[in-house]
Backbone as numpy.savetxt, mean C-alpha at the origin, in Angstrom:
# Nx Ny Nz CAx CAy CAz Cx Cy Cz
-13.61 -16.82 -8.49 -13.00 -15.57 -7.98 -11.60 -15.48 -8.51
-11.30 -14.08 -8.66 -9.80 -13.66 -9.13 -8.90 -14.16 -8.15
-7.69 -14.27 -8.66 -6.56 -14.55 -7.79 -6.26 -13.59 -6.84
-5.52 -13.98 -5.90 -5.38 -12.92 -4.79 -4.07 -12.22 -4.92
-4.16 -10.85 -5.03 -2.88 -9.99 -4.98 -2.48 -9.78 -3.60
-1.24 -9.87 -3.32 -0.74 -9.64 -2.06 0.29 -8.47 -2.13
-0.01 -7.43 -1.29 0.99 -6.28 -1.37 1.75 -6.28 -0.02
2.90 -6.03 -0.02 3.82 -5.96 1.08 4.22 -4.54 1.38
3.83 -4.16 2.44 4.19 -2.64 2.84 5.37 -2.87 3.86
6.66 -2.86 3.36 7.75 -3.27 4.07 8.39 -2.44 5.07
8.05 -1.31 5.14 8.72 -0.43 6.29 7.84 0.85 6.76
7.24 1.46 5.78 6.35 2.56 6.23 7.39 3.80 6.73
6.62 4.66 7.33 7.42 5.88 7.96 7.40 6.04 9.36
6.71 5.19 10.09 6.55 5.35 11.45 7.25 4.45 12.57
7.21 3.00 12.01 7.83 2.09 12.77 9.25 2.21 13.02
9.76 2.06 14.04 11.34 2.26 14.28 11.96 0.84 14.85
13.11 0.90 14.98 13.83 -0.23 15.54 13.58 -0.27 17.04
13.18 0.52 17.50 12.74 0.56 19.12 11.52 -0.35 19.20
10.59 -0.41 18.20 9.51 -1.25 18.02 9.77 -2.58 17.56
10.71 -2.68 16.60 11.19 -4.03 16.21 12.51 -3.97 15.54
13.54 -4.82 15.90 14.77 -4.68 15.25 14.92 -4.98 13.80
13.71 -5.71 13.31 13.64 -6.20 11.94 13.13 -5.11 10.99
12.77 -4.01 11.36 12.39 -2.88 10.42 13.51 -2.47 9.62
13.36 -2.50 8.29 14.41 -1.83 7.41 14.54 -0.32 7.27
15.76 -0.04 7.35 16.11 1.43 7.25 17.07 1.52 5.93
18.01 0.92 5.98 18.99 1.13 4.78 18.51 0.43 3.64
19.09 0.84 2.41 18.87 0.37 1.20 19.08 -1.10 1.13
20.21 -1.53 1.65 20.45 -3.04 1.77 19.23 -3.75 2.44
18.84 -3.21 3.74 17.66 -3.82 4.49 16.57 -3.84 3.68
16.18 -2.76 3.05 14.91 -2.57 2.16 14.89 -3.75 1.08
15.97 -3.73 0.29 15.97 -4.69 -0.68 15.78 -6.10 -0.19
16.44 -6.44 0.94 16.28 -7.74 1.55 14.80 -8.14 1.85
14.19 -7.01 2.49 12.84 -7.34 2.91 11.84 -7.38 1.63
12.25 -6.56 0.68 11.45 -6.67 -0.55 11.44 -7.95 -1.11
12.71 -8.49 -1.27 12.99 -9.81 -1.99 12.34 -11.00 -1.04
12.29 -10.92 0.19 11.77 -11.94 0.98 10.31 -11.95 0.95
9.72 -10.74 0.85 8.23 -10.66 0.63 7.92 -11.26 -0.80
8.59 -10.89 -1.80 8.43 -11.15 -3.09 8.52 -12.77 -3.33
9.51 -13.47 -2.75 9.66 -14.70 -2.79 8.55 -15.47 -2.02
7.86 -14.86 -0.95 6.95 -15.54 -0.22 5.57 -15.40 -0.97
5.49 -14.50 -1.96 4.24 -14.47 -2.75 3.49 -13.07 -3.02
4.37 -12.09 -2.57 3.76 -10.67 -2.89 3.91 -10.26 -4.22
3.09 -9.78 -4.88 3.08 -9.17 -6.35 3.49 -7.68 -6.25
3.10 -7.04 -5.15 3.33 -5.63 -5.14 4.16 -5.27 -3.81
5.13 -4.33 -3.93 5.95 -3.86 -2.91 5.49 -2.39 -2.66
4.81 -2.09 -1.63 4.39 -0.78 -1.23 5.62 -0.16 -0.63
6.09 0.88 -1.17 7.50 1.32 -0.80 7.36 2.69 -0.24
8.05 2.78 0.90 8.65 4.06 1.63 10.00 3.85 1.65
10.68 4.90 1.69 12.22 4.81 2.12 12.64 5.63 3.24
13.73 5.34 3.84 14.34 5.86 5.00 15.83 6.44 4.52
16.18 7.39 5.44 17.75 7.56 5.56 18.23 6.44 6.51
19.52 6.36 6.45 20.06 5.16 7.05 19.86 5.19 8.59
19.54 6.36 9.26 19.15 6.54 10.68 17.72 6.14 10.95
16.96 5.93 9.87 15.42 5.72 10.00 14.68 6.81 9.71
15.20 7.99 9.49 14.33 9.24 9.25 13.57 9.04 7.80
12.23 9.03 7.89 11.47 8.95 6.68 11.90 9.98 5.48
11.87 9.73 4.48 12.21 10.71 3.34 11.42 10.25 2.01
11.05 11.36 1.25 10.50 11.18 -0.05 11.55 11.51 -1.13
12.95 11.68 -0.80 13.91 11.87 -1.72 13.94 10.99 -2.91
13.76 11.64 -4.07 13.78 10.99 -5.29 15.02 10.03 -5.54
16.08 10.57 -5.33 17.19 9.85 -5.61 17.33 8.48 -4.66
16.78 8.70 -3.36 16.67 7.44 -2.48 15.79 6.48 -2.99
14.63 6.84 -3.48 13.63 6.06 -4.20 14.22 5.37 -5.35
14.96 6.19 -6.08 15.56 5.52 -7.39 16.53 4.32 -7.07
17.38 4.66 -6.03 18.30 3.57 -5.64 17.65 2.21 -5.19
16.63 2.47 -4.23 15.92 1.33 -3.81 15.05 0.61 -4.83
14.47 1.39 -5.83 13.79 0.82 -6.77 14.54 -0.03 -7.78
15.73 0.53 -8.22 16.50 -0.34 -9.14 17.21 -1.29 -8.52
17.55 -1.37 -7.29 18.12 -2.57 -6.56 17.02 -3.59 -6.41
15.78 -3.23 -5.95 14.67 -4.22 -5.91 14.54 -4.81 -7.16
14.47 -4.10 -8.26 14.14 -4.70 -9.49 15.35 -5.50 -10.08
16.42 -5.29 -9.52 17.50 -6.36 -9.86 17.31 -7.76 -9.25
16.63 -7.77 -8.19 16.46 -8.96 -7.49 15.06 -9.51 -7.72
14.20 -8.77 -8.04 12.64 -9.17 -8.31 12.12 -8.52 -9.54
12.52 -9.09 -10.72 12.59 -8.44 -12.06 11.07 -7.97 -12.18
10.07 -8.88 -11.88 8.76 -8.62 -12.40 7.74 -8.01 -11.42
8.36 -7.74 -10.30 7.42 -7.19 -9.08 7.06 -5.80 -9.49
5.73 -5.52 -8.97 5.27 -4.28 -9.04 5.61 -3.34 -7.89
6.31 -2.32 -8.08 6.71 -1.50 -7.08 5.85 -0.18 -6.96
5.13 -0.13 -5.79 4.21 1.03 -5.52 4.71 2.17 -4.57
5.39 3.10 -4.99 5.84 4.09 -3.96 4.60 4.90 -3.39
4.95 5.28 -2.21 3.98 5.92 -1.41 4.16 7.44 -1.74
3.00 8.11 -2.04 3.00 9.60 -1.95 2.48 10.19 -0.78
2.25 9.43 0.27 1.81 9.71 1.66 2.91 10.35 2.29
4.19 9.71 2.24 5.48 10.37 2.87 5.21 10.23 4.32
5.30 11.31 5.06 5.21 11.38 6.50 4.45 12.61 6.89
3.96 12.76 7.88 3.13 13.99 8.37 4.02 15.22 8.31
3.53 16.16 7.74 4.27 17.53 7.80 4.95 17.87 6.37
5.08 16.72 5.37 5.69 16.96 4.24 4.89 17.65 3.27
5.43 18.46 2.47 4.76 19.32 1.51 4.28 18.52 0.35
3.32 19.01 -0.63 2.88 18.28 -1.81 4.02 17.96 -2.70
4.94 18.74 -2.98 5.98 18.59 -3.93 6.87 17.61 -3.26
7.09 17.63 -1.95 7.99 16.68 -1.52 7.54 15.34 -1.51
6.11 15.11 -1.29 5.57 13.75 -1.36 5.44 13.26 -2.71
5.29 14.02 -3.74 5.18 13.53 -5.10 6.35 13.22 -5.78
7.63 13.63 -5.12 8.96 13.24 -5.79 9.05 11.67 -6.41
8.56 10.76 -5.89 8.75 9.39 -6.43 8.02 9.17 -7.82
6.87 9.91 -8.03 6.31 9.66 -9.26 7.20 10.22 -10.48
8.18 11.03 -10.28 9.10 11.42 -11.31 9.83 10.15 -11.84
9.78 9.10 -11.29 10.49 7.91 -11.69 9.50 7.04 -12.51
8.40 7.39 -12.81 7.44 6.79 -13.49 7.12 5.30 -13.06
6.75 5.04 -11.86 6.43 3.66 -11.40 5.09 3.25 -12.06
4.84 1.96 -12.02 3.57 1.47 -12.53 2.36 1.93 -11.58
2.53 1.93 -10.46 1.55 2.46 -9.41 2.07 3.36 -8.43
1.29 4.13 -7.82 1.55 4.92 -6.65 0.26 5.03 -5.76
0.50 5.49 -4.48 -0.74 5.66 -3.70 -1.27 7.02 -3.80
-2.62 7.17 -3.62 -3.24 8.39 -3.53 -3.99 8.48 -2.38
-3.77 9.20 -1.42 -4.42 9.35 -0.14 -5.77 10.22 -0.39
-6.91 9.69 0.19 -8.10 10.25 -0.21 -8.88 11.03 0.86
-8.08 11.48 1.94 -8.82 12.33 2.94 -7.82 12.62 4.08
-8.12 13.54 4.88 -7.32 14.09 6.01 -7.87 13.20 7.23
-6.83 12.97 8.08 -7.00 12.11 9.17 -6.21 12.58 10.39
-6.76 12.42 11.56 -6.04 12.65 12.86 -5.23 11.49 12.98
-3.92 11.68 13.29 -3.01 10.50 13.56 -2.68 10.36 15.03
-3.26 11.18 15.98 -3.03 11.08 17.22 -2.30 12.17 17.75
-2.46 12.66 18.97 -1.75 13.80 19.38 -1.98 15.04 18.77
-0.97 15.73 18.25 -1.19 16.95 17.34 -0.97 16.62 15.98
-0.79 15.41 15.48 -0.38 14.90 14.23 -1.69 14.78 13.39
-1.65 15.73 12.28 -2.86 15.52 11.34 -2.21 15.25 9.90
-2.65 14.18 9.21 -2.21 13.77 7.95 -3.16 14.57 6.96
-2.62 15.72 6.48 -3.47 16.57 5.74 -3.61 16.19 4.11
-4.93 15.96 3.64 -5.17 15.69 2.28 -6.46 16.39 1.94
-6.29 17.86 1.60 -7.60 18.47 1.32 -8.09 18.00 -0.13
-9.34 18.48 -0.47 -9.82 18.12 -1.69 -9.06 18.56 -2.73
-8.56 19.87 -2.82 -7.61 20.40 -3.69 -6.31 19.61 -3.81
-5.69 19.14 -2.76 -4.65 18.24 -2.60 -4.82 17.08 -3.39
-5.95 16.33 -3.13 -6.25 15.17 -3.92 -6.50 15.28 -5.44
-7.19 16.40 -5.74 -7.24 16.67 -7.21 -5.88 16.87 -7.75
-4.95 17.63 -7.05 -3.57 17.84 -7.58 -2.69 16.55 -7.78
-2.90 15.65 -6.65 -2.26 14.56 -6.65 -2.75 13.54 -7.81
-4.07 13.51 -7.95 -4.56 12.76 -9.03 -4.14 13.12 -10.46
-4.14 14.34 -10.75 -3.73 15.09 -11.85 -2.28 14.54 -12.16
-1.35 14.86 -11.21 0.00 14.59 -11.58 0.41 13.11 -11.59
-0.30 12.26 -10.88 -0.22 10.86 -11.00 -0.70 10.43 -12.36
-1.87 10.78 -12.87 -2.43 10.19 -14.04 -1.77 10.87 -15.29
-1.22 11.96 -15.16 -0.33 12.67 -16.30 0.68 11.60 -16.76
1.22 11.10 -15.77 2.29 10.12 -16.04 1.78 8.54 -16.27
0.50 8.44 -16.32 -0.18 7.14 -16.74 0.14 6.11 -15.59
0.42 6.63 -14.46 0.61 5.77 -13.18 -0.82 5.43 -12.57
-0.88 4.01 -12.32 -2.18 3.61 -11.67 -2.23 4.00 -10.20
-3.26 4.79 -9.78 -3.31 5.12 -8.31 -4.07 4.13 -7.67
-3.37 3.92 -6.46 -4.26 3.11 -5.47 -4.81 3.97 -4.47
-6.15 4.04 -4.40 -6.86 4.98 -3.67 -7.01 4.70 -2.31
-6.14 5.15 -1.36 -6.13 4.79 0.09 -7.21 5.41 0.75
-8.08 4.78 1.50 -9.34 5.31 2.02 -9.11 4.93 3.47
-9.26 5.67 4.54 -9.19 5.47 5.85 -10.70 5.48 6.52
-11.62 5.99 5.70 -12.94 6.17 6.39 -13.96 6.04 5.18
-15.14 5.86 5.57 -16.29 5.72 4.55 -16.29 6.90 3.74
-16.19 8.20 4.18 -16.25 9.47 3.61 -15.16 9.59 2.45
-14.11 8.92 2.53 -13.09 8.96 1.69 -13.44 8.32 0.38
-14.22 7.18 0.49 -14.72 6.46 -0.57 -15.72 7.36 -1.34
-16.64 8.08 -0.59 -17.60 8.96 -1.20 -16.86 10.06 -1.99
-15.77 10.55 -1.44 -15.09 11.68 -2.26 -14.52 11.08 -3.37
-13.90 10.07 -3.37 -13.41 9.48 -4.70 -14.46 9.33 -5.70
-15.78 8.71 -5.24 -16.70 8.63 -6.32 -17.06 10.06 -6.98
-17.25 10.97 -6.03 -17.50 12.27 -6.36 -16.52 12.86 -7.55
-15.25 12.67 -7.11 -14.22 13.08 -8.03 -14.20 12.33 -9.30
-14.56 11.13 -9.33 -14.41 10.21 -10.32 -15.54 10.71 -11.28
-16.72 10.99 -10.85 -17.89 11.36 -11.62 -17.55 12.88 -12.31
-16.72 13.62 -11.61 -16.38 14.90 -12.18 -15.09 14.84 -13.20
-14.42 13.58 -13.12 -13.43 13.47 -14.17 -11.99 13.72 -13.54
-11.96 14.08 -12.35 -10.55 14.24 -11.78 -9.78 12.81 -11.47
-10.53 11.73 -11.23 -9.87 10.46 -11.16 -10.43 9.64 -12.14
-9.55 8.65 -12.80 -9.90 8.03 -13.88 -10.08 6.55 -13.32
-10.95 5.65 -14.03 -11.21 4.36 -13.82 -10.22 3.52 -14.57
-10.27 2.19 -14.31 -10.92 1.53 -13.35 -10.28 1.80 -11.91
-11.18 1.98 -10.88 -10.81 2.24 -9.68 -10.32 1.10 -8.86
-9.27 1.33 -8.02 -8.65 0.25 -7.22 -8.44 1.07 -5.84
-9.23 0.52 -4.90 -9.16 1.08 -3.53 -8.27 0.20 -2.57
-7.76 0.88 -1.57 -7.12 0.19 -0.55 -7.85 0.83 0.74
-8.47 -0.14 1.42 -8.96 0.24 2.88 -7.94 0.16 4.01
-7.49 1.24 4.53 -6.73 1.19 5.51 -7.44 1.32 6.98
-7.67 0.19 7.48 -8.48 0.16 8.65 -7.85 -0.10 10.07
-8.26 0.69 11.04 -7.46 0.43 12.40 -6.57 1.59 12.72
-6.43 2.57 11.81 -5.51 3.52 12.23 -6.24 4.62 13.21
-5.46 5.05 14.10 -6.05 6.08 15.10 -6.66 7.32 14.30
-7.87 7.56 14.53 -8.60 8.63 13.74 -9.32 8.28 12.65
-9.12 6.99 12.24 -9.94 6.52 11.23 -11.04 5.40 11.55
-11.56 4.72 10.59 -12.36 3.54 10.94 -11.71 2.56 11.56
-12.27 1.72 12.46 -11.72 0.57 13.03 -11.57 -0.57 12.15
-10.97 -1.49 12.52 -10.78 -2.81 11.71 -11.78 -3.91 12.17
-12.96 -3.46 12.70 -13.93 -4.51 12.97 -14.49 -4.90 11.71
-15.01 -6.20 11.69 -15.76 -6.79 10.46 -16.83 -5.84 10.06
-17.59 -5.26 10.94 -18.75 -4.48 10.54 -18.16 -3.34 9.72
-17.05 -2.61 9.93 -16.54 -1.60 9.23 -15.96 -1.97 7.80
-15.39 -3.09 7.85 -14.92 -3.70 6.59 -16.10 -3.88 5.55
-17.11 -4.54 6.10 -18.31 -4.74 5.18 -18.81 -3.57 4.71
-18.98 -2.54 5.62 -19.52 -1.23 5.26 -18.71 -0.52 4.20
-17.49 -0.62 4.35 -16.61 -0.01 3.14 -16.72 -0.76 1.96
-16.81 -2.09 1.96 -16.95 -2.94 0.83 -18.26 -2.77 0.09
-19.27 -2.57 0.82 -20.64 -2.45 0.26 -20.87 -1.01 -0.20
-19.83 0.01 -0.01 -20.00 1.21 -0.42 -19.17 1.60 -1.74
-18.53 0.49 -2.25 -17.68 0.69 -3.43 -18.65 0.68 -4.77
-18.25 1.53 -5.68 -18.96 1.35 -6.92 -18.72 0.03 -7.82
-19.58 -0.28 -8.68 -19.47 -1.57 -9.41 -18.17 -1.51 -10.28
-17.55 -2.77 -10.51 -16.45 -2.85 -11.24 -15.18 -2.28 -10.83
-15.18 -2.01 -9.59 -13.89 -1.49 -8.88 -13.33 -2.76 -8.08
-12.01 -2.65 -7.79 -11.24 -3.65 -7.13 -10.74 -2.92 -5.80
-10.51 -3.78 -4.72 -10.06 -3.32 -3.58 -8.99 -4.26 -2.70
-8.33 -3.71 -1.91 -7.42 -4.38 -1.07 -7.56 -3.84 0.41
-7.25 -4.56 1.35 -7.39 -4.09 2.72 -6.01 -4.21 3.48
-5.78 -3.37 4.24 -4.66 -3.15 5.17 -5.14 -2.90 6.48
-5.15 -3.99 7.33 -5.48 -4.01 8.66 -4.38 -3.65 9.56
-4.49 -2.70 10.44 -3.46 -2.20 11.33 -3.33 -2.91 12.59
-2.08 -3.24 12.97 -2.01 -4.06 14.27 -2.75 -5.44 14.28
-3.51 -5.53 15.29 -4.25 -6.89 15.51 -5.35 -7.17 14.58
-5.58 -6.12 13.69 -6.61 -6.15 12.64 -6.05 -6.86 11.27
-4.73 -7.08 11.27 -4.24 -7.36 9.95 -4.72 -8.66 9.38
-4.59 -9.71 10.25 -4.93 -11.08 9.67 -6.38 -11.31 9.74
-7.35 -10.97 10.62 -8.70 -11.26 10.49 -9.31 -10.39 9.37
-8.66 -9.26 9.06 -9.22 -8.51 7.69 -8.72 -9.16 6.53
-7.40 -9.78 6.58 -6.90 -10.51 5.42 -7.88 -11.68 5.11
-8.33 -12.53 6.11 -9.38 -13.46 6.05 -10.69 -12.83 5.31
-11.16 -11.84 5.88 -12.36 -11.19 5.35 -12.33 -10.84 4.04
-11.16 -10.27 3.62 -10.92 -9.78 2.18 -10.85 -11.03 1.26
-9.97 -12.03 1.68 -9.85 -13.35 0.78 -11.27 -13.87 0.58
-12.14 -13.99 1.43 -13.37 -14.76 1.23 -14.34 -13.78 0.60
-14.02 -12.53 0.51 -15.07 -11.51 -0.16 -14.41 -11.15 -1.56
-13.41 -11.76 -1.98 -12.97 -11.57 -3.39 -12.06 -10.35 -3.52
-11.61 -9.73 -2.35 -10.75 -8.62 -2.45 -9.28 -9.08 -2.31
-8.33 -8.09 -2.10 -7.02 -8.42 -2.03 -6.42 -8.00 -0.68
-5.16 -8.21 -0.45 -4.54 -8.11 1.01 -3.44 -7.35 0.90
-3.18 -6.43 1.89 -1.77 -5.91 2.24 -1.37 -6.16 3.62
-0.11 -6.63 3.62 0.50 -6.91 5.11 1.90 -6.33 4.98
2.51 -6.21 6.11 3.87 -5.75 6.22 4.07 -4.96 7.53
5.41 -4.63 7.72 5.81 -4.14 8.97 5.28 -2.59 9.12
4.90 -1.92 7.94 4.29 -0.67 8.06 2.99 -0.69 8.86
2.26 -1.85 8.75 1.00 -2.04 9.37 1.02 -2.81 10.64
1.78 -3.68 10.82 1.83 -4.66 11.87 3.13 -5.46 11.93
3.72 -5.63 13.09 4.93 -6.27 13.41 4.95 -7.54 13.99
3.84 -8.18 14.09 3.63 -9.34 14.85 3.15 -10.49 13.93
3.62 -11.75 14.12 3.28 -12.84 13.33 2.08 -13.56 14.17
2.18 -13.50 15.53 1.24 -13.92 16.42 1.13 -12.94 17.62
0.18 -12.94 18.34 0.01 -12.29 19.47 1.25 -12.27 20.28
1.92 -11.09 20.56 3.21 -11.01 21.50 4.36 -11.51 20.72
4.35 -12.06 19.46 5.50 -12.66 18.83 5.91 -11.87 17.59
7.04 -11.17 17.60 7.49 -10.48 16.54 7.65 -11.22 15.34
7.17 -10.66 14.23 7.61 -11.34 12.87 9.03 -10.94 12.61
9.96 -11.89 12.03 11.30 -11.71 11.76 11.53 -11.01 10.32
10.44 -11.05 9.51 10.67 -10.50 8.34 9.24 -10.30 7.78
9.13 -9.46 6.61 7.97 -9.24 5.95 7.48 -10.52 5.24
8.46 -11.28 4.83 8.32 -12.54 4.22 7.38 -13.43 5.00
7.61 -13.45 6.31 6.84 -14.29 7.24 5.44 -13.84 7.25
5.18 -12.53 7.15 3.75 -11.99 7.17 3.17 -12.40 5.80
3.86 -12.39 4.87 3.35 -12.59 3.47 3.05 -14.35 3.38
3.85 -14.97 4.03 3.65 -16.39 4.15 2.42 -16.81 4.79
2.05 -16.13 5.93 0.91 -16.43 6.68 -0.30 -16.24 5.86
-0.35 -15.05 4.96 -1.47 -14.73 4.13 -1.55 -15.81 3.01
-0.51 -16.32 2.42 -0.56 -17.28 1.50 -1.29 -18.64 2.16
-0.71 -19.05 3.24 -1.34 -20.15 4.08 -2.91 -20.07 4.06
-3.33 -18.84 4.74 -4.63 -18.49 4.74 -5.40 -18.77 3.50
-4.89 -18.16 2.47 -5.56 -18.12 1.16 -5.64 -19.58 0.54
-4.59 -20.48 0.74 -4.55 -21.82 0.38 -5.66 -22.55 1.08
-5.95 -22.18 2.40 -6.99 -22.96 3.20 -8.35 -22.47 2.77
-8.45 -21.38 2.24 -9.81 -20.72 1.89 -9.99 -20.88 0.21
-9.01 -21.51 -0.40 -9.35 -21.72 -1.86 -9.18 -20.55 -2.66
-8.31 -19.58 -2.46 -7.73 -18.62 -3.29 -6.22 -18.90 -3.66
-6.12 -18.75 -5.07 -4.71 -18.85 -5.52 -4.05 -17.66 -5.52
-2.70 -17.54 -5.45 -2.08 -16.28 -5.40 -1.68 -15.69 -6.80
-1.90 -14.46 -7.00 -1.67 -13.90 -8.39 -0.13 -13.57 -8.41
0.45 -13.95 -9.52 1.71 -13.32 -9.96 1.83 -11.98 -10.18
2.99 -11.26 -10.27 2.86 -9.85 -10.70 2.15 -9.61 -12.02
2.33 -10.40 -13.02 1.77 -10.14 -14.40 0.39 -10.45 -14.17
-0.08 -11.29 -13.32 -1.60 -11.59 -13.29 -2.11 -10.38 -12.54
-1.50 -9.85 -11.59 -1.96 -8.65 -10.67 -2.01 -7.43 -11.67
-1.16 -7.31 -12.65 -1.36 -6.21 -13.59 -2.63 -6.43 -14.48
-3.01 -7.51 -14.77 -4.21 -7.84 -15.59 -5.40 -7.52 -14.78
-5.32 -8.07 -13.52 -6.55 -7.77 -12.56 -6.70 -6.27 -12.36
-5.67 -5.53 -12.16 -5.80 -4.12 -11.84 -5.78 -3.18 -12.97
-5.68 -3.65 -14.24 -5.60 -2.98 -15.47 -4.61 -2.17 -15.65
-3.36 -2.46 -15.26 -2.14 -1.98 -15.41 -1.62 -2.39 -16.74
-1.12 -1.25 -17.52 -0.52 -1.59 -18.86 0.75 -2.20 -18.70
1.41 -2.14 -19.78 2.78 -2.68 -20.08 3.75 -2.10 -18.97
4.67 -2.81 -18.45 5.49 -2.42 -17.33 6.29 -1.04 -17.86
6.25 -0.20 -16.90 6.95 1.14 -17.42 8.43 0.87 -17.42
9.10 1.84 -18.11 10.64 1.94 -18.11 10.96 2.72 -16.86
11.76 2.08 -16.09 12.29 2.81 -14.84 13.39 3.79 -15.15
13.45 4.96 -14.48 14.39 5.85 -14.54 15.70 5.17 -13.85
16.72 5.15 -14.79 17.93 4.30 -14.48 19.14 5.43 -14.17
């Protein structure tokens, strides 16, 4: 079985300091959390950025500062900016980080109800446009799927040439409006993948660690972090993203999976030589 790639989603766009005082907002806080996750065993940092007051932003200059600062402390880490941004952002706004030519970026593969009046909109034409602009820059897309139909859409667009392989999926399970994080749903998603693709799973809230175990034993990869879950145990806040990564490392060790380094993750995912960052 391949070594386990751990992704740390260190802040996201929704969690606030009212939820946990440990969520990073400032560049210094983001760099600290990225380094703690990296030192614990994360090969990939899934990156959102915030203004200092916690407001989510896709501002290219803010990403540039965060990326350069993280790379100073974690030289070989893979940084994966989000092109999801936050609900209500425009396509051009969401795509700003790819102008920095990262090695990876997320590509959301369907529209989703996020609760109340919030709708995370990703039309088929949006997905085609995002895929085109990401792949024009030779960036590896991580295909974020919140539902079985999102996988089906990816396969259809792949067959039509809009998305290029090898395909790497991310199951984001347990989101309000998407598929739950029950084992049944994880198995259904996994069995729906095309041959020769890779996948990672992000379980939201209480689903984070049960789905991590399911992915570890199934040959998949794992995402954890404050974007998805703020608890290390029921009712006990994690004090850093590093704590969440450390728990996955312990689980992997108990289940016989070695942890991939960033360079090993690049090989597993088919990522080419490390891109030159915009400095």
